[in-house]
Amino acid sequence: MTKASVPGGIPTGMDLMQNPRLNKGTAFTEAEREAFGLIGLMPEGIDTEENRLKRIMLQLAKKSTDMGRYIFLQSLADNDRTLFYKTIMSDPVRFMPIVYTPTVGAACQTYGHIMRRPKGIYLGINRKGRIAEILRHWPEKDIRFIVVTDGERILGLGDLGTNGMGIPIGKLNLYTACAGVPPRMTLPVMIDVGTNNEALLRDPLYMGLKQSRVRGKDYDDFLEEFVQAVQEVFPRCCIQFEDFANVNAVPLLERYRNRVSCFNDDIQGTAGVAVAGVLAALRITGKPLTEQRFLFLGAGSAGTGIANLLSQVMHQAGLPLEEARARCHLFDIEGLVVESRNDLASFQRPFAHKGEQLRSFAEAIEALKPTGIIGVSAVAKAFTQEVIEAMARLNERPIVFPYSNPTSHAECTAEEAYKWSEGRAIFASGSPFPPVRIGDKTLVPGQGNNVYIFPAVGLAVYATEASRVTDGMFITAARAVAEQVTQADLDAGLIYPPLSGILEASVQVAVKVAAEIFKEGQARVPEPEDIELYIRSRMWRPSYKQLL
Ligand SMILES: NC(=O)C1=CN([C@@H]2O[C@H](COP(=O)(O)OP(=O)(O)OC[C@H]3O[C@@H](n4cnc5c(N)ncnc54)[C@H](OP(=O)(O)O)[C@@H]3O)[C@@H](O)[C@H]2O)C=CC1
Ligand SMILES: CC(=O)C(=O)O
Ligand SMILES: [Mg+2]
């Protein structure tokens, strides 16, 4: 067949079968096989989508580890993107822990070893001055979402250099799987400025620049070039900053949040999910938000991000902002964050209150009597029996959120929190834990993870082409997530909507966020009469398209 005779400029033969966006494998119809030169390149049988899904499930069942399943699924995405999404969307409870936390963490730790085919764009600092040119190498021209990292703080696993690319890929998988953002409009990006991880620098299979991290002006200039190049090459694109160390994460957000469409997921997305969890938890305790006190273990991007948004929501509930902030206390490696400390960063200062720099977290609990503790320290097991028992003594229903990822870095397990609080803890963790049986009750731990926020906010931003992403949008998202938690969920101990229904939950959240975007005047499309109908019309669904 000549190129000119191919309908729609679609590639033919092997080129078509090797294009993950268009490939349908054995589900190509007879007419498509004839039209695109596929006859003889596959068995004569014609599969349905359901049959292809069934075969994938059979093959997955034969894998004995989650890492094996991760590798298999990512290879499937390289081969047949529709089938990849059909698979993971068929059972989010089963597949989310594989494409996302905790398995993605283990995958990043060995990324140079398990890598099959590069995905996304790698920007080495040695290519300074060429970023726009490199972005143009990407085959898709209408990119709406970039998730970018420099790999310095990958989950709670520290500096993984370019091995951290698994995170932008995983996050973008969830934009599509959890909210229907079209996958061809998303792009994972790795900023490679080197790594300070000695083991990786010594590893012959490590694929990044083998140099220590560039910092200071050269780093800032490179990021500036990146942000400007995105505006030039993909003018309708929103940038999600992900897993940067807080020394860069906080200044980058401050520098760009009022200049371009962007947000930081660890700061703002996490804050949204925490506010949602607290609002839902208060439906269990029946206590007002304005009477809560929170103690954070960890005073970095996530801790200060949550404290900021929580204070704003408490302020909206009637407290003066200063009083709201005074109800949020941070505790880091040096102890309680107090006014007299001279080692604090400016973003921690709003939460540095009067008092003694207590060195023990349990002591801080006795002194401050928090109603909730939130773990964002990446320190495994830091919520000890003493800590949980103190919380359970001080509160009828203590709020206990060990948010650190992956599972191996969680501040406590669901079982520990429930056991040590006699089943009274209102619990949610960053990575999933199985249900726990306490007495005659089965308690279902919620997953307090920004996955309830960023895909939904992303869908709204994509559909409205929002020119900025504001804290107001995250507060709206948080309230919308909390509203979807039913009484039956709360009775089972669940303070987030069940993960099994995350796609529909995200649509409902996106509708509210889109309304907020129109209200704030940030939309770049006309306001539709029916926002929900409009949002649904923009969503991508995993089914093979007719090529003829
Ligand atoms: N569930 C979710 O959706 C999310 C979870 N997270 C998780 O939260 C964790 C932290 O992320 P992030 O805030 O970005 O990281 P940061 O590095 O910015 O912050 C970590 C904080 O923990 C403190 N810390 C380290 N060791 C201890 C210790 N032994 N005792 C008390 N505090 C300690 C650090 O102090 P210092 O700076 O002095 O070392 C720092 O303040 C990660 O595990 C991440 O996976 C993050 C985002 C979303
Ligand atoms: C969930 C997430 O963004 C993190 O752990 O960094
Ligand atoms: Mg993150």
Coordinates of C-alpha atoms and ligand atoms in Angstrom, one line a residue:
M1 CA 0.0 0.0 0.0
T2 CA 1.3 3.5 -0.8
K3 CA 1.5 6.1 1.9
A4 CA -1.0 8.3 0.1
S5 CA -3.6 5.7 0.1
V6 CA -3.5 5.1 3.8
P7 CA -6.6 6.6 5.4
G8 CA -5.9 9.4 7.9
G9 CA -2.1 9.2 7.6
I10 CA -2.1 6.2 9.9
P11 CA 1.1 4.2 9.8
T12 CA 1.0 0.7 8.2
G13 CA 2.3 -2.8 9.0
M14 CA 4.8 -3.1 11.8
D15 CA 4.9 0.7 12.3
L16 CA 1.2 0.6 13.2
M17 CA 1.7 -2.4 15.5
Q18 CA 4.6 -0.7 17.3
N19 CA 2.6 2.5 17.9
P20 CA 1.2 2.1 21.4
R21 CA -1.4 4.8 20.9
L22 CA -2.9 3.1 17.8
N23 CA -2.0 -0.6 18.3
K24 CA -4.9 -2.9 18.8
G25 CA -2.9 -6.1 18.4
T26 CA -5.2 -9.1 17.6
A27 CA -8.2 -6.8 17.9
F28 CA -7.6 -5.1 14.5
T29 CA -10.7 -5.8 12.4
E30 CA -10.5 -7.6 9.0
A31 CA -11.0 -4.3 7.2
E32 CA -8.3 -2.6 9.2
R33 CA -5.9 -5.6 8.6
E34 CA -6.5 -5.2 4.8
A35 CA -6.3 -1.4 4.8
F36 CA -3.1 -1.1 6.9
G37 CA -1.1 -4.0 5.6
L38 CA -1.4 -6.2 8.6
I39 CA -2.5 -9.4 7.0
G40 CA -0.1 -12.2 8.0
L41 CA 1.5 -10.2 10.8
M42 CA -0.8 -11.8 13.3
P43 CA -2.9 -14.9 13.7
E44 CA -6.2 -15.0 11.7
G45 CA -8.4 -14.9 14.9
I46 CA -9.9 -11.5 15.7
D47 CA -10.1 -10.7 19.4
T48 CA -12.6 -8.6 21.3
E49 CA -11.3 -6.1 23.8
E50 CA -12.6 -8.3 26.5
N51 CA -10.6 -11.2 25.3
R52 CA -7.5 -9.2 25.2
L53 CA -8.1 -8.1 28.8
K54 CA -8.7 -11.6 29.8
R55 CA -5.4 -12.7 28.4
I56 CA -3.6 -9.9 30.2
M57 CA -5.2 -11.0 33.5
L58 CA -4.1 -14.6 32.9
Q59 CA -0.5 -13.5 32.3
L60 CA -0.5 -11.1 35.4
A61 CA -1.8 -14.0 37.5
K62 CA 1.3 -16.0 36.6
K63 CA 3.6 -13.2 37.9
S64 CA 4.7 -14.0 41.4
T65 CA 5.8 -10.5 42.6
D66 CA 4.4 -6.9 42.3
M67 CA 7.7 -5.8 40.7
G68 CA 7.1 -8.5 38.0
R69 CA 3.6 -7.1 37.5
Y70 CA 4.9 -3.5 37.4
I71 CA 7.4 -4.4 34.7
F72 CA 4.8 -6.3 32.8
L73 CA 2.3 -3.5 32.9
Q74 CA 4.8 -0.8 31.9
S75 CA 5.8 -3.0 28.9
L76 CA 2.1 -3.3 28.1
A77 CA 1.8 0.5 28.1
D78 CA 4.7 0.6 25.6
N79 CA 2.9 -1.9 23.4
D80 CA -0.8 -1.2 23.7
R81 CA -1.7 1.9 25.7
T82 CA -5.5 1.3 25.4
L83 CA -5.2 -2.2 26.9
F84 CA -2.8 -0.9 29.6
Y85 CA -5.4 1.6 30.8
K86 CA -8.3 -0.8 30.4
T87 CA -6.4 -3.2 32.7
I88 CA -5.6 -0.8 35.5
M89 CA -8.9 0.9 35.3
S90 CA -10.7 -2.4 35.6
D91 CA -9.7 -2.7 39.2
P92 CA -8.0 0.3 40.8
V93 CA -7.8 -1.3 44.2
R94 CA -5.7 -4.1 42.8
F95 CA -3.6 -2.1 40.3
M96 CA -3.0 1.2 42.0
P97 CA -0.5 -0.3 44.5
I98 CA 1.4 -1.7 41.5
V99 CA 1.6 1.3 39.1
Y100 CA 1.8 3.7 42.1
T101 CA 2.9 3.5 45.8
P102 CA 4.4 1.3 47.1
T103 CA 5.6 -0.7 44.1
V104 CA 6.6 2.4 42.1
G105 CA 9.1 3.2 44.9
A106 CA 10.8 -0.1 44.6
A107 CA 10.8 0.3 40.8
C108 CA 12.5 3.7 41.1
Q109 CA 15.2 2.2 43.4
T110 CA 16.2 -0.2 40.6
Y111 CA 15.0 1.8 37.6
G112 CA 18.3 1.6 35.7
H113 CA 18.1 -2.2 36.0
I114 CA 14.5 -2.8 35.1
M115 CA 14.2 -0.2 32.3
R116 CA 12.9 -1.5 29.0
R117 CA 12.3 1.5 26.9
P118 CA 12.8 5.2 27.9
K119 CA 9.5 7.1 28.3
G120 CA 9.2 10.9 28.5
I121 CA 11.8 13.6 28.1
Y122 CA 15.2 13.8 29.9
L123 CA 16.7 17.2 30.3
G124 CA 20.4 16.9 31.2
I125 CA 21.9 20.2 32.5
N126 CA 24.7 19.6 30.0
R127 CA 22.0 20.5 27.4
K128 CA 21.5 24.0 28.8
G129 CA 20.3 26.4 26.1
R130 CA 18.6 23.6 24.1
I131 CA 15.5 22.8 26.2
A132 CA 12.9 24.2 23.8
E133 CA 14.5 22.3 20.9
I134 CA 14.5 19.0 23.0
L135 CA 10.8 19.5 24.0
R136 CA 10.1 19.7 20.2
H137 CA 11.5 16.2 19.8
W138 CA 8.4 14.9 21.6
P139 CA 6.1 13.5 18.9
E140 CA 2.8 14.9 20.4
K141 CA 2.4 18.6 19.9
D142 CA -0.6 19.5 22.2
I143 CA 0.8 18.6 25.7
R144 CA -1.5 19.8 28.6
F145 CA 0.3 18.2 31.6
I146 CA 3.9 17.8 32.4
V147 CA 4.9 16.1 35.7
V148 CA 8.5 17.1 36.3
T149 CA 11.0 16.0 39.0
D150 CA 14.7 16.3 39.5
G151 CA 14.6 13.1 41.5
E152 CA 16.0 14.4 44.7
R153 CA 13.2 13.4 47.1
I154 CA 11.5 10.4 45.6
L155 CA 8.7 9.4 48.0
G156 CA 10.5 8.9 51.3
L157 CA 13.4 7.2 49.5
G158 CA 15.6 10.2 49.1
D159 CA 17.8 11.1 46.1
L160 CA 17.3 8.6 43.3
G161 CA 18.6 10.8 40.5
T162 CA 17.1 10.0 37.1
N163 CA 15.8 6.7 38.5
G164 CA 13.0 8.9 39.9
M165 CA 11.5 9.0 36.4
G166 CA 9.1 6.3 37.6
I167 CA 7.2 8.9 39.6
P168 CA 6.2 11.3 36.8
I169 CA 5.3 8.3 34.7
G170 CA 3.2 6.8 37.5
K171 CA 1.5 10.1 38.4
L172 CA 0.6 10.7 34.8
N173 CA -0.8 7.1 34.5
L174 CA -3.1 8.2 37.3
Y175 CA -4.2 11.4 35.6
T176 CA -5.7 9.1 33.0
A177 CA -6.7 6.1 35.0
C178 CA -8.3 8.1 37.9
A179 CA -9.7 11.1 35.9
G180 CA -9.7 10.4 32.2
V181 CA -7.2 13.0 31.1
P182 CA -6.1 12.0 27.6
P183 CA -2.8 10.2 27.8
R184 CA -1.4 11.6 24.6
M185 CA -1.6 15.1 26.2
T186 CA 0.6 14.2 29.1
L187 CA 4.4 14.2 29.3
P188 CA 6.8 13.0 32.0
V189 CA 9.9 15.0 32.4
M190 CA 13.2 14.4 34.3
I191 CA 15.5 17.3 35.0
D192 CA 18.9 15.7 35.4
V193 CA 21.3 17.9 37.4
G194 CA 23.2 14.9 38.7
T195 CA 22.7 12.9 41.9
N196 CA 24.4 12.8 45.3
N197 CA 23.5 9.1 45.7
E198 CA 26.9 7.5 45.9
A199 CA 25.5 4.0 45.2
L200 CA 23.9 5.2 42.0
L201 CA 27.1 7.0 40.9
R202 CA 29.0 3.7 41.3
D203 CA 26.3 1.6 39.5
P204 CA 27.3 0.9 35.9
L205 CA 23.6 0.5 35.0
Y206 CA 22.7 4.0 36.3
M207 CA 21.5 6.0 33.3
G208 CA 21.7 9.6 34.5
L209 CA 24.6 12.1 34.5
K210 CA 27.3 10.8 36.7
Q211 CA 28.1 13.9 38.7
S212 CA 27.1 15.5 41.9
R213 CA 24.0 17.7 42.0
V214 CA 24.3 21.2 40.5
R215 CA 22.9 23.8 42.9
G216 CA 22.5 27.6 43.1
K217 CA 22.3 29.9 40.1
D218 CA 23.1 27.3 37.5
Y219 CA 20.2 25.1 38.8
D220 CA 17.8 28.1 39.0
D221 CA 18.7 29.2 35.5
F222 CA 18.1 25.8 34.1
L223 CA 14.7 25.6 35.8
E224 CA 13.9 29.0 34.4
E225 CA 14.8 27.9 30.9
F226 CA 12.6 24.9 31.4
V227 CA 9.5 26.8 32.5
Q228 CA 9.9 29.3 29.7
A229 CA 10.5 26.6 27.1
V230 CA 7.3 24.9 28.2
Q231 CA 5.4 28.1 27.7
E232 CA 6.9 28.4 24.2
V233 CA 6.5 24.8 23.0
F234 CA 3.3 23.8 24.9
P235 CA 1.5 27.1 25.6
R236 CA -1.6 25.3 27.1
C237 CA 0.4 23.1 29.4
C238 CA 0.2 23.0 33.2
I239 CA 3.4 22.0 35.1
Q240 CA 3.1 19.7 38.1
F241 CA 6.3 19.9 40.2
E242 CA 6.8 16.5 41.9
D243 CA 9.3 15.1 44.5
F244 CA 11.8 17.9 44.6
A245 CA 13.7 18.4 47.8
N246 CA 12.1 21.1 49.9
V247 CA 15.1 23.5 49.4
N248 CA 14.0 23.7 45.7
A249 CA 10.3 22.7 45.9
V250 CA 9.2 25.7 48.0
P251 CA 11.1 28.4 46.1
L252 CA 10.1 27.0 42.7
L253 CA 6.4 27.1 43.7
E254 CA 6.7 30.6 45.0
R255 CA 8.6 31.7 41.8
Y256 CA 6.2 30.3 39.3
R257 CA 2.7 30.0 40.9
N258 CA 1.7 33.5 39.9
R259 CA 3.5 33.4 36.5
V260 CA 2.4 30.2 34.8
S261 CA -0.1 27.4 35.2
C262 CA 1.6 25.1 37.7
F263 CA 1.4 23.5 41.1
N264 CA 3.4 21.4 43.5
D265 CA 1.7 18.2 44.2
D266 CA 3.6 17.4 47.4
I267 CA 2.8 20.8 48.9
Q268 CA -0.7 21.6 47.5
G269 CA -2.0 18.1 46.5
T270 CA -1.1 16.6 49.8
A271 CA -2.6 19.5 51.6
G272 CA -5.8 19.0 49.7
V273 CA -6.0 15.4 50.7
A274 CA -5.2 16.1 54.3
V275 CA -7.9 18.8 54.6
A276 CA -10.4 16.4 53.0
G277 CA -9.4 13.7 55.5
V278 CA -9.8 16.0 58.5
L279 CA -13.2 17.3 57.3
A280 CA -14.4 13.8 56.9
A281 CA -12.9 12.7 60.3
L282 CA -14.8 15.6 62.0
R283 CA -18.1 14.1 60.8
I284 CA -17.1 11.1 63.0
T285 CA -16.0 13.1 66.0
G286 CA -18.8 15.7 65.7
K287 CA -16.3 18.3 66.8
P288 CA -15.8 21.7 65.1
L289 CA -12.7 22.3 63.0
T290 CA -11.9 25.5 64.9
E291 CA -11.3 23.4 68.1
Q292 CA -8.7 21.0 66.5
R293 CA -5.0 21.0 67.2
F294 CA -2.6 19.3 64.8
L295 CA 0.9 18.1 65.4
F296 CA 3.0 17.2 62.3
L297 CA 6.0 14.9 62.4
G298 CA 8.0 16.4 59.6
A299 CA 8.3 20.1 58.7
G300 CA 9.1 19.9 55.0
S301 CA 7.1 20.4 51.8
A302 CA 4.2 18.2 52.8
G303 CA 4.1 19.3 56.4
T304 CA 4.1 23.0 55.8
G305 CA 1.9 22.6 52.8
I306 CA -0.8 20.9 54.8
A307 CA -0.4 23.3 57.8
N308 CA -0.9 26.2 55.4
L309 CA -4.1 24.9 53.7
L310 CA -5.5 23.7 57.0
S311 CA -5.0 27.1 58.6
Q312 CA -6.7 28.7 55.6
V313 CA -9.7 26.4 56.0
M314 CA -9.8 27.0 59.8
H315 CA -9.7 30.7 59.0
Q316 CA -12.7 30.3 56.6
A317 CA -14.4 28.5 59.5
G318 CA -14.1 31.6 61.6
L319 CA -10.7 31.7 63.3
P320 CA -8.3 34.6 62.8
L321 CA -5.5 33.3 60.6
E322 CA -2.9 33.7 63.3
E323 CA -5.0 31.7 65.7
A324 CA -5.5 29.0 63.1
R325 CA -1.8 28.7 62.5
A326 CA -1.2 28.5 66.2
R327 CA -3.2 25.3 66.1
C328 CA -0.7 23.7 63.7
H329 CA 2.6 22.6 65.3
L330 CA 5.5 21.1 63.5
F331 CA 8.1 18.7 64.8
D332 CA 11.3 17.9 62.8
I333 CA 14.6 16.1 63.3
E334 CA 15.7 18.8 65.8
G335 CA 12.4 18.6 67.8
L336 CA 9.5 20.9 68.2
V337 CA 9.5 23.9 65.8
V338 CA 9.4 26.9 68.1
E339 CA 10.0 30.6 67.7
S340 CA 13.4 30.6 69.5
R341 CA 15.0 28.3 66.9
N342 CA 17.4 29.9 64.6
D343 CA 17.7 27.0 62.1
L344 CA 14.3 27.4 60.5
A345 CA 13.5 28.2 56.9
S346 CA 11.1 31.0 56.1
F347 CA 8.3 28.6 55.0
Q348 CA 8.4 27.0 58.5
R349 CA 8.3 30.4 60.4
P350 CA 4.5 30.8 60.3
F351 CA 4.2 27.6 62.4
A352 CA 7.0 28.4 64.9
H353 CA 5.2 29.2 68.1
K354 CA 6.2 30.1 71.6
G355 CA 7.4 27.2 73.8
E356 CA 10.1 24.9 74.6
Q357 CA 12.0 23.0 71.9
L358 CA 10.9 19.6 73.1
R359 CA 13.0 16.8 71.7
S360 CA 10.6 13.9 72.0
F361 CA 7.5 13.6 69.9
A362 CA 5.6 11.8 72.7
E363 CA 6.5 14.6 75.1
A364 CA 5.2 17.1 72.5
I365 CA 1.9 15.3 72.4
E366 CA 1.6 15.5 76.2
A367 CA 2.4 19.2 76.1
L368 CA 0.2 20.3 73.1
K369 CA -2.6 17.7 73.4
P370 CA -3.2 17.5 69.6
T371 CA -6.5 16.1 68.3
G372 CA -4.6 14.8 65.2
I373 CA -1.1 13.8 64.3
I374 CA 0.1 13.8 60.7
G375 CA 3.3 11.9 59.7
V376 CA 5.2 13.4 56.8
S377 CA 8.7 12.7 58.0
A378 CA 9.5 9.5 56.0
V379 CA 10.5 7.9 59.3
A380 CA 9.2 4.4 59.6
K381 CA 7.6 3.4 62.9
A382 CA 7.9 6.9 64.4
F383 CA 4.4 6.7 65.7
T384 CA 5.3 4.3 68.5
Q385 CA 2.9 2.5 70.9
E386 CA 3.6 5.3 73.4
V387 CA 2.6 7.9 70.8
I388 CA -0.6 6.2 69.8
E389 CA -1.6 5.4 73.4
A390 CA -1.0 9.0 74.4
M391 CA -3.3 10.1 71.5
A392 CA -5.9 7.6 72.5
R393 CA -5.8 8.7 76.1
L394 CA -6.2 12.4 75.1
N395 CA -8.9 11.9 72.5
E396 CA -12.0 9.7 72.3
R397 CA -11.3 9.4 68.5
P398 CA -7.7 10.4 67.8
I399 CA -6.9 11.4 64.2
V400 CA -3.8 9.4 63.1
F401 CA -2.4 10.0 59.6
P402 CA 0.9 8.3 58.8
Y403 CA 1.2 9.8 55.3
S404 CA 4.8 8.9 54.5
N405 CA 5.4 6.7 51.4
P406 CA 6.1 4.0 50.5
T407 CA 4.8 1.5 53.0
S408 CA 8.3 0.8 54.4
H409 CA 8.5 4.4 55.5
A410 CA 5.0 4.8 57.0
E411 CA 5.1 6.2 60.6
C412 CA 2.9 3.2 61.7
T413 CA 0.7 0.5 60.2
A414 CA -3.1 0.4 60.3
E415 CA -2.9 -2.6 62.6
E416 CA -0.7 -0.8 65.0
A417 CA -2.8 2.4 65.1
Y418 CA -6.0 0.4 65.6
K419 CA -4.6 -2.1 68.1
W420 CA -2.9 0.6 70.3
S421 CA -6.0 2.8 70.3
E422 CA -8.4 -0.1 70.9
G423 CA -9.9 0.5 67.5
R424 CA -10.6 4.2 68.2
A425 CA -8.1 5.8 65.8
I426 CA -9.4 7.6 62.7
F427 CA -6.7 6.4 60.4
A428 CA -5.5 7.0 56.9
S429 CA -2.1 6.3 55.4
G430 CA -0.2 7.4 52.3
S431 CA 0.2 3.9 51.0
P432 CA -2.5 1.3 51.3
F433 CA -3.0 -1.1 54.2
P434 CA -5.4 -4.1 54.3
P435 CA -8.5 -4.1 56.5
V436 CA -7.9 -4.9 60.2
R437 CA -10.2 -7.0 62.4
I438 CA -10.5 -5.5 65.9
G439 CA -13.0 -7.5 68.2
D440 CA -16.1 -8.1 66.1
K441 CA -15.5 -5.2 63.8
T442 CA -13.6 -4.9 60.5
L443 CA -12.0 -1.5 60.1
V444 CA -11.1 -0.3 56.6
P445 CA -8.1 2.0 56.5
G446 CA -8.3 4.9 54.1
Q447 CA -5.5 5.9 51.7
G448 CA -4.6 9.5 52.5
N449 CA -2.8 10.1 49.3
N450 CA -2.8 13.1 46.9
V451 CA -4.2 10.7 44.2
Y452 CA -7.6 11.9 45.4
I453 CA -6.7 15.4 44.5
F454 CA -4.2 15.9 41.6
P455 CA -6.0 13.8 38.9
A456 CA -9.3 15.6 39.6
V457 CA -7.7 19.0 39.7
G458 CA -5.9 18.0 36.6
L459 CA -9.1 17.1 34.8
A460 CA -10.6 20.5 35.7
V461 CA -7.5 22.4 34.7
Y462 CA -7.3 20.6 31.4
A463 CA -11.0 21.0 30.6
T464 CA -11.0 24.7 31.5
E465 CA -7.4 25.4 30.3
A466 CA -6.9 27.3 33.6
S467 CA -4.1 29.8 33.4
R468 CA -3.2 29.5 37.1
V469 CA -3.7 26.9 39.8
T470 CA -4.7 28.4 43.1
D471 CA -5.0 27.4 46.8
G472 CA -8.7 28.1 46.4
M473 CA -8.9 25.3 43.9
F474 CA -7.3 22.9 46.3
I475 CA -9.6 23.9 49.1
T476 CA -12.6 23.3 46.8
A477 CA -11.2 19.9 45.8
A478 CA -10.7 19.0 49.5
R479 CA -14.2 19.9 50.4
A480 CA -15.5 18.0 47.3
V481 CA -13.6 14.8 48.2
A482 CA -14.9 15.0 51.8
E483 CA -18.5 15.4 50.7
Q484 CA -18.4 12.2 48.8
V485 CA -17.6 10.1 51.9
T486 CA -20.9 8.3 52.8
Q487 CA -22.1 7.4 56.3
A488 CA -21.5 3.8 55.5
D489 CA -17.8 4.6 54.6
L490 CA -17.5 6.5 57.9
D491 CA -19.0 3.6 59.8
A492 CA -16.3 1.3 58.4
G493 CA -13.6 3.7 59.4
L494 CA -13.1 5.0 55.9
I495 CA -12.6 8.8 55.6
Y496 CA -12.0 8.9 51.8
P497 CA -14.3 7.7 49.0
P498 CA -13.5 4.0 48.2
L499 CA -10.6 3.7 45.8
S500 CA -12.8 1.3 43.7
G501 CA -14.9 4.3 42.6
I502 CA -12.1 6.8 42.2
L503 CA -12.9 7.7 38.5
E504 CA -16.4 8.8 39.3
A505 CA -15.2 10.5 42.5
S506 CA -12.6 12.5 40.5
V507 CA -15.3 13.6 38.0
Q508 CA -17.4 15.0 40.9
V509 CA -14.4 16.8 42.3
A510 CA -13.4 18.1 38.9
V511 CA -16.8 19.6 38.3
K512 CA -16.6 21.6 41.6
V513 CA -13.0 22.6 40.8
A514 CA -13.9 23.7 37.3
A515 CA -16.7 25.9 38.7
E516 CA -14.1 27.5 41.0
I517 CA -11.8 28.1 38.1
F518 CA -14.6 29.9 36.2
K519 CA -15.5 31.8 39.4
E520 CA -11.8 32.9 39.9
G521 CA -11.7 34.0 36.2
Q522 CA -8.8 31.7 35.4
A523 CA -10.5 29.7 32.6
R524 CA -9.4 30.1 29.0
V525 CA -12.5 28.5 27.6
P526 CA -16.1 29.9 27.7
E527 CA -18.1 28.7 30.6
P528 CA -20.5 25.9 29.5
E529 CA -24.1 25.8 30.6
D530 CA -23.6 22.4 32.2
I531 CA -20.1 22.0 33.6
E532 CA -20.5 18.3 34.4
L533 CA -21.6 17.4 30.9
Y534 CA -18.7 19.5 29.5
I535 CA -16.2 17.8 31.8
R536 CA -17.4 14.3 30.8
S537 CA -17.2 15.2 27.2
R538 CA -13.5 16.0 27.5
M539 CA -12.6 12.7 29.2
W540 CA -10.7 9.9 27.5
R541 CA -11.9 6.3 27.8
P542 CA -9.8 3.2 27.2
S543 CA -11.5 1.6 24.2
Y544 CA -10.0 0.8 20.7
K545 CA -10.9 3.5 18.2
Q546 CA -12.2 2.6 14.7
L547 CA -9.3 3.4 12.4
L548 CA -11.5 3.3 9.3
Ligands
LIG1 N1 0.4 10.7 51.4 C1 0.7 11.6 50.4 O1 -0.1 11.9 49.5 C2 2.1 12.2 50.4 C3 3.1 11.7 51.2 N2 4.3 12.3 51.2 C4 5.3 11.7 52.0 O2 5.8 12.6 53.0 C5 7.1 12.4 53.3 C6 7.8 13.7 53.4 O3 7.7 14.4 52.2 P1 8.2 15.9 52.1 O4 7.5 16.8 53.1 O5 8.1 16.3 50.7 O6 9.7 15.8 52.4 P2 10.7 16.8 53.1 O7 12.1 16.3 53.0 O8 10.4 18.2 52.6 O9 10.3 16.8 54.6 C7 10.6 15.8 55.5 C8 10.6 16.4 56.9 O10 10.8 15.3 57.9 C9 11.8 15.7 58.8 N3 12.4 14.6 59.4 C10 13.4 13.8 58.9 N4 13.8 12.9 59.8 C11 13.0 13.2 60.9 C12 13.0 12.6 62.2 N5 13.8 11.6 62.6 N6 12.1 13.1 63.1 C13 11.3 14.2 62.8 N7 11.3 14.7 61.6 C14 12.2 14.2 60.7 C15 12.7 16.6 58.0 O11 13.5 17.4 58.8 P3 14.9 17.9 58.2 O12 14.6 18.8 57.0 O13 15.5 18.7 59.4 O14 15.7 16.7 57.8 C16 11.7 17.4 57.2 O15 11.2 18.4 57.9 C17 7.6 11.4 52.2 O16 7.7 10.1 52.8 C18 6.6 11.5 51.2 O17 6.4 10.2 50.5 C19 4.6 13.5 50.5 C20 3.6 14.0 49.7 C21 2.3 13.3 49.5
LIG2 C1 2.3 10.7 47.2 C2 3.5 11.5 46.9 O1 3.3 12.5 46.1 C3 4.7 11.3 47.6 O2 4.7 10.5 48.5 O3 5.6 12.1 47.3
MG3 MG 5.2 13.2 45.6

